[in-house]
PDB file of C-alpha atoms in Angstrom:
ATOM      1  CA  MET A1246      27.512  24.075 -34.336  1.00  0.00           C
ATOM      2  CA  THR A1247      25.145  21.224 -35.095  1.00  0.00           C
ATOM      3  CA  GLU A1248      24.917  20.675 -38.858  1.00  0.00           C
ATOM      4  CA  ARG A1249      22.372  17.866 -38.926  1.00  0.00           C
ATOM      5  CA  TRP A1250      18.914  19.350 -39.360  1.00  0.00           C
ATOM      6  CA  ASP A1251      15.832  17.213 -39.907  1.00  0.00           C
ATOM      7  CA  LEU A1252      12.213  18.329 -39.734  1.00  0.00           C
ATOM      8  CA  ASP A1253      10.475  15.054 -38.994  1.00  0.00           C
ATOM      9  CA  ARG A1254       6.838  16.149 -38.721  1.00  0.00           C
ATOM     10  CA  THR A1255       4.263  17.302 -41.255  1.00  0.00           C
ATOM     11  CA  TYR A1256       1.278  19.641 -41.065  1.00  0.00           C
ATOM     12  CA  ARG A1257      -1.142  20.160 -43.943  1.00  0.00           C
ATOM     13  CA  ALA A1258      -1.654  23.921 -44.039  1.00  0.00           C
ATOM     14  CA  THR A1259      -3.876  26.006 -46.277  1.00  0.00           C
ATOM     15  CA  SER A1260      -0.830  26.908 -48.391  1.00  0.00           C
ATOM     16  CA  GLY A1261       0.640  23.421 -48.599  1.00  0.00           C
ATOM     17  CA  GLU A1262       2.680  20.924 -46.649  1.00  0.00           C
ATOM     18  CA  VAL A1263       4.689  22.308 -43.718  1.00  0.00           C
ATOM     19  CA  ARG A1264       7.638  20.394 -42.327  1.00  0.00           C
ATOM     20  CA  TRP A1265       8.403  21.101 -38.676  1.00  0.00           C
ATOM     21  CA  THR A1266       9.884  19.707 -35.487  1.00  0.00           C
ATOM     22  CA  ALA A1267      10.109  20.548 -31.798  1.00  0.00           C
ATOM     23  CA  LEU A1268      13.200  20.442 -29.604  1.00  0.00           C
ATOM     24  CA  GLY A1269      13.603  20.517 -25.831  1.00  0.00           C
ATOM     25  CA  PRO A1270      11.506  19.414 -22.853  1.00  0.00           C
ATOM     26  CA  PRO A1271       7.780  19.159 -23.700  1.00  0.00           C
ATOM     27  CA  ASP A1272       6.808  21.006 -20.511  1.00  0.00           C
ATOM     28  CA  ALA A1273       9.306  23.855 -20.959  1.00  0.00           C
ATOM     29  CA  PRO A1274       8.224  27.391 -21.962  1.00  0.00           C
ATOM     30  CA  PRO A1275       7.456  27.380 -25.710  1.00  0.00           C
ATOM     31  CA  VAL A1276       9.427  29.327 -28.289  1.00  0.00           C
ATOM     32  CA  VAL A1277       8.645  29.518 -32.022  1.00  0.00           C
ATOM     33  CA  LEU A1278      11.384  30.436 -34.522  1.00  0.00           C
ATOM     34  CA  LEU A1279      10.577  32.013 -37.895  1.00  0.00           C
ATOM     35  CA  HIS A1280      12.994  32.178 -40.821  1.00  0.00           C
ATOM     36  CA  GLY A1281      13.079  34.637 -43.704  1.00  0.00           C
ATOM     37  CA  THR A1282      13.934  34.559 -47.394  1.00  0.00           C
ATOM     38  CA  PRO A1283      15.677  32.948 -49.181  1.00  0.00           C
ATOM     39  CA  PHE A1284      16.331  30.766 -46.166  1.00  0.00           C
ATOM     40  CA  SER A1285      14.668  28.086 -44.050  1.00  0.00           C
ATOM     41  CA  SER A1286      14.689  26.941 -40.444  1.00  0.00           C
ATOM     42  CA  TYR A1287      18.185  25.562 -41.122  1.00  0.00           C
ATOM     43  CA  VAL A1288      19.709  28.961 -40.325  1.00  0.00           C
ATOM     44  CA  TRP A1289      18.243  28.677 -36.805  1.00  0.00           C
ATOM     45  CA  ARG A1290      19.822  25.264 -36.088  1.00  0.00           C
ATOM     46  CA  GLY A1291      22.499  26.490 -33.643  1.00  0.00           C
ATOM     47  CA  ALA A1292      20.251  28.839 -31.704  1.00  0.00           C
ATOM     48  CA  ALA A1293      17.435  26.271 -31.677  1.00  0.00           C
ATOM     49  CA  HIS A1294      19.585  23.609 -30.018  1.00  0.00           C
ATOM     50  CA  ALA A1295      20.936  26.120 -27.485  1.00  0.00           C
ATOM     51  CA  LEU A1296      17.488  27.469 -26.606  1.00  0.00           C
ATOM     52  CA  ALA A1297      16.131  23.927 -26.315  1.00  0.00           C
ATOM     53  CA  VAL A1298      18.156  23.364 -23.143  1.00  0.00           C
ATOM     54  CA  ARG A1299      15.383  25.119 -21.235  1.00  0.00           C
ATOM     55  CA  HIS A1300      12.665  25.879 -23.791  1.00  0.00           C
ATOM     56  CA  ARG A1301      10.358  23.847 -26.026  1.00  0.00           C
ATOM     57  CA  VAL A1302      11.495  25.168 -29.406  1.00  0.00           C
ATOM     58  CA  HIS A1303       9.217  24.855 -32.440  1.00  0.00           C
ATOM     59  CA  VAL A1304      10.884  25.267 -35.840  1.00  0.00           C
ATOM     60  CA  TRP A1305       9.261  25.061 -39.254  1.00  0.00           C
ATOM     61  CA  ASP A1306       9.881  25.705 -42.909  1.00  0.00           C
ATOM     62  CA  MET A1307       7.249  27.975 -44.379  1.00  0.00           C
ATOM     63  CA  PRO A1308       5.279  26.623 -47.355  1.00  0.00           C
ATOM     64  CA  GLY A1309       7.437  27.020 -50.461  1.00  0.00           C
ATOM     65  CA  TYR A1310      10.703  27.023 -48.465  1.00  0.00           C
ATOM     66  CA  GLY A1311      13.257  24.491 -47.293  1.00  0.00           C
ATOM     67  CA  ALA A1312      11.835  20.998 -46.815  1.00  0.00           C
ATOM     68  CA  SER A1313       8.192  22.113 -47.003  1.00  0.00           C
ATOM     69  CA  GLY A1314       5.987  21.616 -50.032  1.00  0.00           C
ATOM     70  CA  LYS A1315       6.595  23.548 -53.254  1.00  0.00           C
ATOM     71  CA  HIS A1316       4.172  23.461 -56.174  1.00  0.00           C
ATOM     72  CA  GLU A1317       2.930  25.501 -59.078  1.00  0.00           C
ATOM     73  CA  GLY A1318       0.190  27.974 -58.208  1.00  0.00           C
ATOM     74  CA  GLN A1319       1.093  27.914 -54.507  1.00  0.00           C
ATOM     75  CA  ASP A1320       0.273  30.967 -52.385  1.00  0.00           C
ATOM     76  CA  VAL A1321       3.517  31.720 -50.569  1.00  0.00           C
ATOM     77  CA  SER A1322       2.865  35.413 -49.979  1.00  0.00           C
ATOM     78  CA  LEU A1323       3.512  37.023 -46.609  1.00  0.00           C
ATOM     79  CA  ALA A1324      -0.249  37.214 -46.132  1.00  0.00           C
ATOM     80  CA  ALA A1325      -0.499  33.433 -46.580  1.00  0.00           C
ATOM     81  CA  GLN A1326       2.435  32.769 -44.242  1.00  0.00           C
ATOM     82  CA  GLY A1327       0.795  34.850 -41.509  1.00  0.00           C
ATOM     83  CA  ARG A1328      -2.312  32.714 -41.774  1.00  0.00           C
ATOM     84  CA  VAL A1329      -0.243  29.510 -41.698  1.00  0.00           C
ATOM     85  CA  LEU A1330       1.569  30.620 -38.538  1.00  0.00           C
ATOM     86  CA  THR A1331      -1.808  31.183 -36.886  1.00  0.00           C
ATOM     87  CA  GLU A1332      -2.896  27.683 -37.935  1.00  0.00           C
ATOM     88  CA  LEU A1333       0.300  26.144 -36.591  1.00  0.00           C
ATOM     89  CA  LEU A1334       0.023  27.817 -33.190  1.00  0.00           C
ATOM     90  CA  ASP A1335      -3.395  26.203 -32.828  1.00  0.00           C
ATOM     91  CA  HIS A1336      -2.057  22.849 -34.081  1.00  0.00           C
ATOM     92  CA  TRP A1337       0.758  22.998 -31.537  1.00  0.00           C
ATOM     93  CA  GLY A1338      -1.603  23.852 -28.678  1.00  0.00           C
ATOM     94  CA  LEU A1339      -0.057  27.271 -28.139  1.00  0.00           C
ATOM     95  CA  THR A1340      -3.190  29.420 -28.138  1.00  0.00           C
ATOM     96  CA  ALA A1341      -4.795  28.804 -24.741  1.00  0.00           C
ATOM     97  CA  PRO A1342      -4.186  31.378 -21.983  1.00  0.00           C
ATOM     98  CA  GLY A1343      -0.900  30.588 -20.293  1.00  0.00           C
ATOM     99  CA  SER A1344       0.427  28.524 -23.203  1.00  0.00           C
ATOM    100  CA  GLU A1345       1.326  31.382 -25.539  1.00  0.00           C
ATOM    101  CA  PRO A1346       4.851  31.135 -26.994  1.00  0.00           C
ATOM    102  CA  ALA A1347       7.656  33.570 -27.286  1.00  0.00           C
ATOM    103  CA  VAL A1348       8.315  34.216 -30.975  1.00  0.00           C
ATOM    104  CA  VAL A1349      11.699  34.924 -32.554  1.00  0.00           C
ATOM    105  CA  ALA A1350      11.488  36.088 -36.173  1.00  0.00           C
ATOM    106  CA  HIS A1351      14.198  36.835 -38.723  1.00  0.00           C
ATOM    107  CA  ASP A1352      13.935  38.838 -41.965  1.00  0.00           C
ATOM    108  CA  PHE A1353      10.429  38.566 -43.462  1.00  0.00           C
ATOM    109  CA  GLY A1354       9.562  36.238 -40.605  1.00  0.00           C
ATOM    110  CA  GLY A1355       9.197  39.497 -38.699  1.00  0.00           C
ATOM    111  CA  CYS A1356       6.424  40.609 -41.028  1.00  0.00           C
ATOM    112  CA  VAL A1357       4.800  37.169 -40.768  1.00  0.00           C
ATOM    113  CA  ALA A1358       4.845  37.267 -36.956  1.00  0.00           C
ATOM    114  CA  LEU A1359       3.550  40.839 -36.837  1.00  0.00           C
ATOM    115  CA  ARG A1360       0.736  40.085 -39.304  1.00  0.00           C
ATOM    116  CA  ALA A1361      -0.345  36.996 -37.357  1.00  0.00           C
ATOM    117  CA  HIS A1362      -0.448  39.029 -34.146  1.00  0.00           C
ATOM    118  CA  LEU A1363      -2.005  42.254 -35.426  1.00  0.00           C
ATOM    119  CA  LEU A1364      -4.361  40.870 -38.085  1.00  0.00           C
ATOM    120  CA  HIS A1365      -5.205  37.345 -36.915  1.00  0.00           C
ATOM    121  CA  GLY A1366      -5.082  37.684 -33.144  1.00  0.00           C
ATOM    122  CA  ALA A1367      -2.145  35.346 -32.505  1.00  0.00           C
ATOM    123  CA  ARG A1368      -0.928  35.886 -28.944  1.00  0.00           C
ATOM    124  CA  TYR A1369       2.723  35.807 -27.859  1.00  0.00           C
ATOM    125  CA  ARG A1370       4.487  36.154 -24.510  1.00  0.00           C
ATOM    126  CA  ARG A1371       7.378  38.001 -26.107  1.00  0.00           C
ATOM    127  CA  LEU A1372       8.540  38.902 -29.596  1.00  0.00           C
ATOM    128  CA  ALA A1373      12.117  39.188 -30.846  1.00  0.00           C
ATOM    129  CA  LEU A1374      12.585  40.766 -34.286  1.00  0.00           C
ATOM    130  CA  VAL A1375      15.983  39.934 -35.775  1.00  0.00           C
ATOM    131  CA  ASP A1376      17.059  41.991 -38.813  1.00  0.00           C
ATOM    132  CA  ALA A1377      13.363  42.024 -39.569  1.00  0.00           C
ATOM    133  CA  LEU A1378      11.418  43.097 -42.617  1.00  0.00           C
ATOM    134  CA  ALA A1379       8.872  45.464 -41.117  1.00  0.00           C
ATOM    135  CA  LEU A1380       9.270  48.961 -42.588  1.00  0.00           C
ATOM    136  CA  ALA A1381       8.962  50.486 -46.037  1.00  0.00           C
ATOM    137  CA  PRO A1382      10.712  50.782 -48.373  1.00  0.00           C
ATOM    138  CA  TRP A1383      12.095  47.263 -48.485  1.00  0.00           C
ATOM    139  CA  GLY A1384      13.951  44.863 -50.706  1.00  0.00           C
ATOM    140  CA  SER A1385      17.667  44.966 -51.483  1.00  0.00           C
ATOM    141  CA  PRO A1386      18.607  46.216 -54.972  1.00  0.00           C
ATOM    142  CA  ALA A1387      19.218  42.622 -56.073  1.00  0.00           C
ATOM    143  CA  TYR A1388      15.875  41.490 -54.676  1.00  0.00           C
ATOM    144  CA  ARG A1389      14.003  44.296 -56.429  1.00  0.00           C
ATOM    145  CA  LEU A1390      15.773  43.568 -59.711  1.00  0.00           C
ATOM    146  CA  ILE A1391      14.803  39.893 -59.591  1.00  0.00           C
ATOM    147  CA  GLN A1392      11.253  40.761 -58.565  1.00  0.00           C
ATOM    148  CA  GLU A1393      10.772  43.238 -61.413  1.00  0.00           C
ATOM    149  CA  HIS A1394      12.117  40.775 -63.979  1.00  0.00           C
ATOM    150  CA  HIS A1395      11.275  37.412 -62.426  1.00  0.00           C
ATOM    151  CA  GLN A1396       9.854  36.070 -65.687  1.00  0.00           C
ATOM    152  CA  VAL A1397      13.259  36.604 -67.303  1.00  0.00           C
ATOM    153  CA  PHE A1398      15.247  35.138 -64.411  1.00  0.00           C
ATOM    154  CA  GLU A1399      12.966  32.087 -64.335  1.00  0.00           C
ATOM    155  CA  ARG A1400      14.376  31.066 -67.714  1.00  0.00           C
ATOM    156  CA  LEU A1401      18.001  30.964 -66.575  1.00  0.00           C
ATOM    157  CA  PRO A1402      19.782  27.658 -67.257  1.00  0.00           C
ATOM    158  CA  PRO A1403      20.162  25.692 -64.013  1.00  0.00           C
ATOM    159  CA  ALA A1404      23.904  26.323 -63.671  1.00  0.00           C
ATOM    160  CA  LEU A1405      23.504  30.080 -64.080  1.00  0.00           C
ATOM    161  CA  HIS A1406      20.547  30.092 -61.706  1.00  0.00           C
ATOM    162  CA  ARG A1407      22.584  28.257 -59.064  1.00  0.00           C
ATOM    163  CA  GLY A1408      25.480  30.693 -59.430  1.00  0.00           C
ATOM    164  CA  MET A1409      23.183  33.697 -59.107  1.00  0.00           C
ATOM    165  CA  VAL A1410      21.442  32.287 -56.038  1.00  0.00           C
ATOM    166  CA  ARG A1411      24.785  31.425 -54.469  1.00  0.00           C
ATOM    167  CA  GLU A1412      26.113  34.963 -54.858  1.00  0.00           C
ATOM    168  CA  TYR A1413      22.860  36.479 -53.635  1.00  0.00           C
ATOM    169  CA  ILE A1414      22.850  34.364 -50.464  1.00  0.00           C
ATOM    170  CA  ARG A1415      26.556  34.947 -49.933  1.00  0.00           C
ATOM    171  CA  SER A1416      25.892  38.691 -49.776  1.00  0.00           C
ATOM    172  CA  GLY A1417      23.711  38.211 -46.697  1.00  0.00           C
ATOM    173  CA  SER A1418      26.774  37.479 -44.562  1.00  0.00           C
ATOM    174  CA  ALA A1419      29.340  40.050 -43.474  1.00  0.00           C
ATOM    175  CA  THR A1420      31.887  37.488 -42.311  1.00  0.00           C
ATOM    176  CA  GLY A1421      31.508  34.827 -45.003  1.00  0.00           C
ATOM    177  CA  LEU A1422      29.523  31.607 -44.927  1.00  0.00           C
ATOM    178  CA  ARG A1423      31.247  28.252 -44.610  1.00  0.00           C
ATOM    179  CA  PRO A1424      31.064  26.465 -47.995  1.00  0.00           C
ATOM    180  CA  GLU A1425      28.977  23.567 -46.691  1.00  0.00           C
ATOM    181  CA  VAL A1426      26.466  25.950 -45.111  1.00  0.00           C
ATOM    182  CA  LEU A1427      26.226  28.063 -48.241  1.00  0.00           C
ATOM    183  CA  GLU A1428      25.655  25.030 -50.471  1.00  0.00           C
ATOM    184  CA  ARG A1429      23.039  23.594 -48.087  1.00  0.00           C
ATOM    185  CA  ILE A1430      21.020  26.824 -48.372  1.00  0.00           C
ATOM    186  CA  VAL A1431      21.508  27.058 -52.141  1.00  0.00           C
ATOM    187  CA  ASP A1432      20.497  23.420 -52.719  1.00  0.00           C
ATOM    188  CA  THR A1433      16.901  24.003 -51.659  1.00  0.00           C
ATOM    189  CA  TRP A1434      16.461  26.524 -54.495  1.00  0.00           C
ATOM    190  CA  CYS A1435      17.762  24.281 -57.268  1.00  0.00           C
ATOM    191  CA  GLY A1436      16.274  21.428 -59.250  1.00  0.00           C
ATOM    192  CA  ALA A1437      12.856  20.921 -60.786  1.00  0.00           C
ATOM    193  CA  ASP A1438      10.968  22.117 -57.693  1.00  0.00           C
ATOM    194  CA  GLY A1439      13.459  24.510 -56.130  1.00  0.00           C
ATOM    195  CA  GLN A1440      14.241  26.790 -59.068  1.00  0.00           C
ATOM    196  CA  PRO A1441      10.637  27.800 -59.849  1.00  0.00           C
ATOM    197  CA  ALA A1442       9.929  28.087 -56.109  1.00  0.00           C
ATOM    198  CA  PHE A1443      12.724  30.639 -55.752  1.00  0.00           C
ATOM    199  CA  TYR A1444      11.130  33.017 -58.259  1.00  0.00           C
ATOM    200  CA  ARG A1445       7.585  32.235 -57.107  1.00  0.00           C
ATOM    201  CA  GLN A1446       8.204  33.571 -53.617  1.00  0.00           C
ATOM    202  CA  ILE A1447       9.978  36.685 -54.877  1.00  0.00           C
ATOM    203  CA  ALA A1448       7.218  37.427 -57.394  1.00  0.00           C
ATOM    204  CA  GLN A1449       4.488  37.216 -54.741  1.00  0.00           C
ATOM    205  CA  ASN A1450       6.036  39.370 -52.042  1.00  0.00           C
ATOM    206  CA  ASP A1451       5.815  43.131 -52.081  1.00  0.00           C
ATOM    207  CA  GLN A1452       5.686  46.107 -49.785  1.00  0.00           C
ATOM    208  CA  ARG A1453       1.920  46.121 -49.347  1.00  0.00           C
ATOM    209  CA  PHE A1454       2.217  43.344 -46.777  1.00  0.00           C
ATOM    210  CA  THR A1455       4.073  45.661 -44.405  1.00  0.00           C
ATOM    211  CA  ASP A1456       2.103  48.738 -45.481  1.00  0.00           C
ATOM    212  CA  GLU A1457      -1.021  47.024 -44.115  1.00  0.00           C
ATOM    213  CA  ILE A1458       0.390  46.784 -40.583  1.00  0.00           C
ATOM    214  CA  GLU A1459       3.154  49.378 -40.249  1.00  0.00           C
ATOM    215  CA  HIS A1460       0.826  52.018 -38.771  1.00  0.00           C
ATOM    216  CA  ARG A1461      -0.144  49.612 -35.967  1.00  0.00           C
ATOM    217  CA  TYR A1462       3.243  48.935 -34.352  1.00  0.00           C
ATOM    218  CA  GLY A1463       2.381  51.391 -31.608  1.00  0.00           C
ATOM    219  CA  GLU A1464      -0.386  48.984 -30.538  1.00  0.00           C
ATOM    220  CA  LEU A1465       2.061  46.260 -29.499  1.00  0.00           C
ATOM    221  CA  GLU A1466       1.660  45.622 -25.774  1.00  0.00           C
ATOM    222  CA  LEU A1467       4.162  42.832 -25.182  1.00  0.00           C
ATOM    223  CA  PRO A1468       7.906  42.822 -24.534  1.00  0.00           C
ATOM    224  CA  VAL A1469       9.730  43.284 -27.839  1.00  0.00           C
ATOM    225  CA  LEU A1470      13.423  42.916 -28.638  1.00  0.00           C
ATOM    226  CA  VAL A1471      14.784  44.431 -31.848  1.00  0.00           C
ATOM    227  CA  CYS A1472      18.096  42.714 -32.583  1.00  0.00           C
ATOM    228  CA  TRP A1473      20.272  43.661 -35.579  1.00  0.00           C
ATOM    229  CA  GLY A1474      23.640  43.082 -37.182  1.00  0.00           C
ATOM    230  CA  THR A1475      25.462  46.382 -37.601  1.00  0.00           C
ATOM    231  CA  GLU A1476      26.843  45.333 -41.015  1.00  0.00           C
ATOM    232  CA  ASP A1477      23.515  44.278 -42.521  1.00  0.00           C
ATOM    233  CA  THR A1478      23.548  45.470 -46.148  1.00  0.00           C
ATOM    234  CA  TRP A1479      20.112  44.009 -46.960  1.00  0.00           C
ATOM    235  CA  ILE A1480      18.174  45.895 -44.266  1.00  0.00           C
ATOM    236  CA  PRO A1481      20.538  48.564 -42.898  1.00  0.00           C
ATOM    237  CA  VAL A1482      20.895  49.053 -39.169  1.00  0.00           C
ATOM    238  CA  GLY A1483      19.146  52.419 -39.347  1.00  0.00           C
ATOM    239  CA  ARG A1484      15.914  50.460 -39.731  1.00  0.00           C
ATOM    240  CA  ALA A1485      16.566  48.834 -36.351  1.00  0.00           C
ATOM    241  CA  HIS A1486      16.562  52.225 -34.642  1.00  0.00           C
ATOM    242  CA  GLU A1487      13.425  53.297 -36.512  1.00  0.00           C
ATOM    243  CA  LEU A1488      11.563  50.081 -35.776  1.00  0.00           C
ATOM    244  CA  ALA A1489      12.454  50.143 -32.086  1.00  0.00           C
ATOM    245  CA  SER A1490      11.284  53.754 -31.844  1.00  0.00           C
ATOM    246  CA  ARG A1491       7.844  52.797 -33.161  1.00  0.00           C
ATOM    247  CA  ILE A1492       7.231  49.999 -30.650  1.00  0.00           C
ATOM    248  CA  PRO A1493       6.445  51.093 -27.085  1.00  0.00           C
ATOM    249  CA  GLY A1494       9.142  49.943 -24.678  1.00  0.00           C
ATOM    250  CA  ALA A1495      11.097  47.978 -27.291  1.00  0.00           C
ATOM    251  CA  GLU A1496      14.631  46.951 -26.373  1.00  0.00           C
ATOM    252  CA  LEU A1497      17.298  47.482 -29.044  1.00  0.00           C
ATOM    253  CA  ARG A1498      20.322  45.187 -29.248  1.00  0.00           C
ATOM    254  CA  LEU A1499      22.979  45.675 -31.939  1.00  0.00           C
ATOM    255  CA  ILE A1500      25.448  42.923 -32.792  1.00  0.00           C
ATOM    256  CA  GLU A1501      28.711  44.386 -34.005  1.00  0.00           C
ATOM    257  CA  GLY A1502      30.228  43.020 -37.189  1.00  0.00           C
ATOM    258  CA  ALA A1503      27.271  40.811 -38.122  1.00  0.00           C
ATOM    259  CA  GLY A1504      25.465  41.036 -41.436  1.00  0.00           C
ATOM    260  CA  HIS A1505      21.886  40.154 -42.297  1.00  0.00           C
ATOM    261  CA  LEU A1506      22.509  36.465 -41.546  1.00  0.00           C
ATOM    262  CA  VAL A1507      23.348  37.217 -37.953  1.00  0.00           C
ATOM    263  CA  GLN A1508      22.639  33.565 -37.029  1.00  0.00           C
ATOM    264  CA  GLU A1509      25.679  32.574 -39.096  1.00  0.00           C
ATOM    265  CA  ASP A1510      27.877  35.626 -38.512  1.00  0.00           C
ATOM    266  CA  ALA A1511      27.539  35.884 -34.721  1.00  0.00           C
ATOM    267  CA  PRO A1512      25.691  32.817 -33.374  1.00  0.00           C
ATOM    268  CA  ALA A1513      27.011  33.068 -29.808  1.00  0.00           C
ATOM    269  CA  GLU A1514      26.165  36.762 -29.489  1.00  0.00           C
ATOM    270  CA  LEU A1515      22.694  36.297 -30.948  1.00  0.00           C
ATOM    271  CA  THR A1516      21.934  33.282 -28.758  1.00  0.00           C
ATOM    272  CA  ALA A1517      23.072  35.152 -25.651  1.00  0.00           C
ATOM    273  CA  ALA A1518      20.820  38.086 -26.544  1.00  0.00           C
ATOM    274  CA  LEU A1519      17.853  35.775 -27.068  1.00  0.00           C
ATOM    275  CA  LEU A1520      18.461  33.831 -23.847  1.00  0.00           C
ATOM    276  CA  GLY A1521      18.611  37.068 -21.904  1.00  0.00           C
ATOM    277  CA  PHE A1522      15.419  38.333 -23.476  1.00  0.00           C
ATOM    278  CA  LEU A1523      13.444  35.089 -23.176  1.00  0.00           C
ATOM    279  CA  GLY A1524      14.323  34.719 -19.519  1.00  0.00           C
ATOM    280  CA  GLY A1525      13.857  31.620 -17.423  1.00  0.00           C
ATOM    281  CA  PRO A1526      16.284  29.741 -15.141  1.00  0.00           C
ATOM    282  CA  ARG A1527      19.957  30.408 -15.743  1.00  0.00           C
ATOM    283  CA  ALA A1528      19.053  33.042 -18.376  1.00  0.00           C
ATOM    284  CA  GLY A1529      22.605  34.305 -18.608  1.00  0.00           C
ATOM    285  CA  ALA A1530      24.273  30.961 -19.359  1.00  0.00           C
ATOM    286  CA  LEU A1531      24.739  29.337 -22.763  1.00  0.00           C
TER     287      LEU A1531
END
């Protein structure tokens, strides 16, 4: 799996600087990948390079995450991220009829993609929701604990903060993350900018952002894939069945043995599922 991951382009969004890049042939069918929390586009690196063989793949770090801008007072809520996605689709030229992208969204990226579509009119060819945050109630016990007491956690000494973040991220994998991958993800949440950003995004996100759209999933009129790791302890697999049942014609694909970070636990299986769903020439080959 490719470990090098550089976002070499910048967009000034309403919620701050967004770092992004595009992979694959410029004239290929467009795909946009969305990450969740507490992650970044880095977790999509393997799938992005594989999809880029026959798609134009757009990847980005949401404001407040990864390589994108982080600053005090920043709006990094799911409402803000939905607006930023809508801005980016226009910036990338993916809004005109016939140019709409397929969107693949993990974790709270699912909520972001759904909000952009249902509330802001963003148009997609297809939508894949991977272990997605879309239904209430949500938030793992650890996430809810940090959210309820974020002002206390914000005061942790840096070493204790890093250890807590490391263990939290580690729990997203059912098979175990490679040390270098784990530390790469943890690094973005440490230091003078990263530590406050970690608690800022948790403090701002709550269930109301899915409550506002959950009753509208029956309105979705595009092909939808719901893809889930069977060993996800953050958003249990029962939610996959419920979500798929609420979306007309949704396809459900379960990936055995994978946890919430299915991109790391079962990259080949996930990429194969996405290639099959996205279609195009040689859709069954990796």
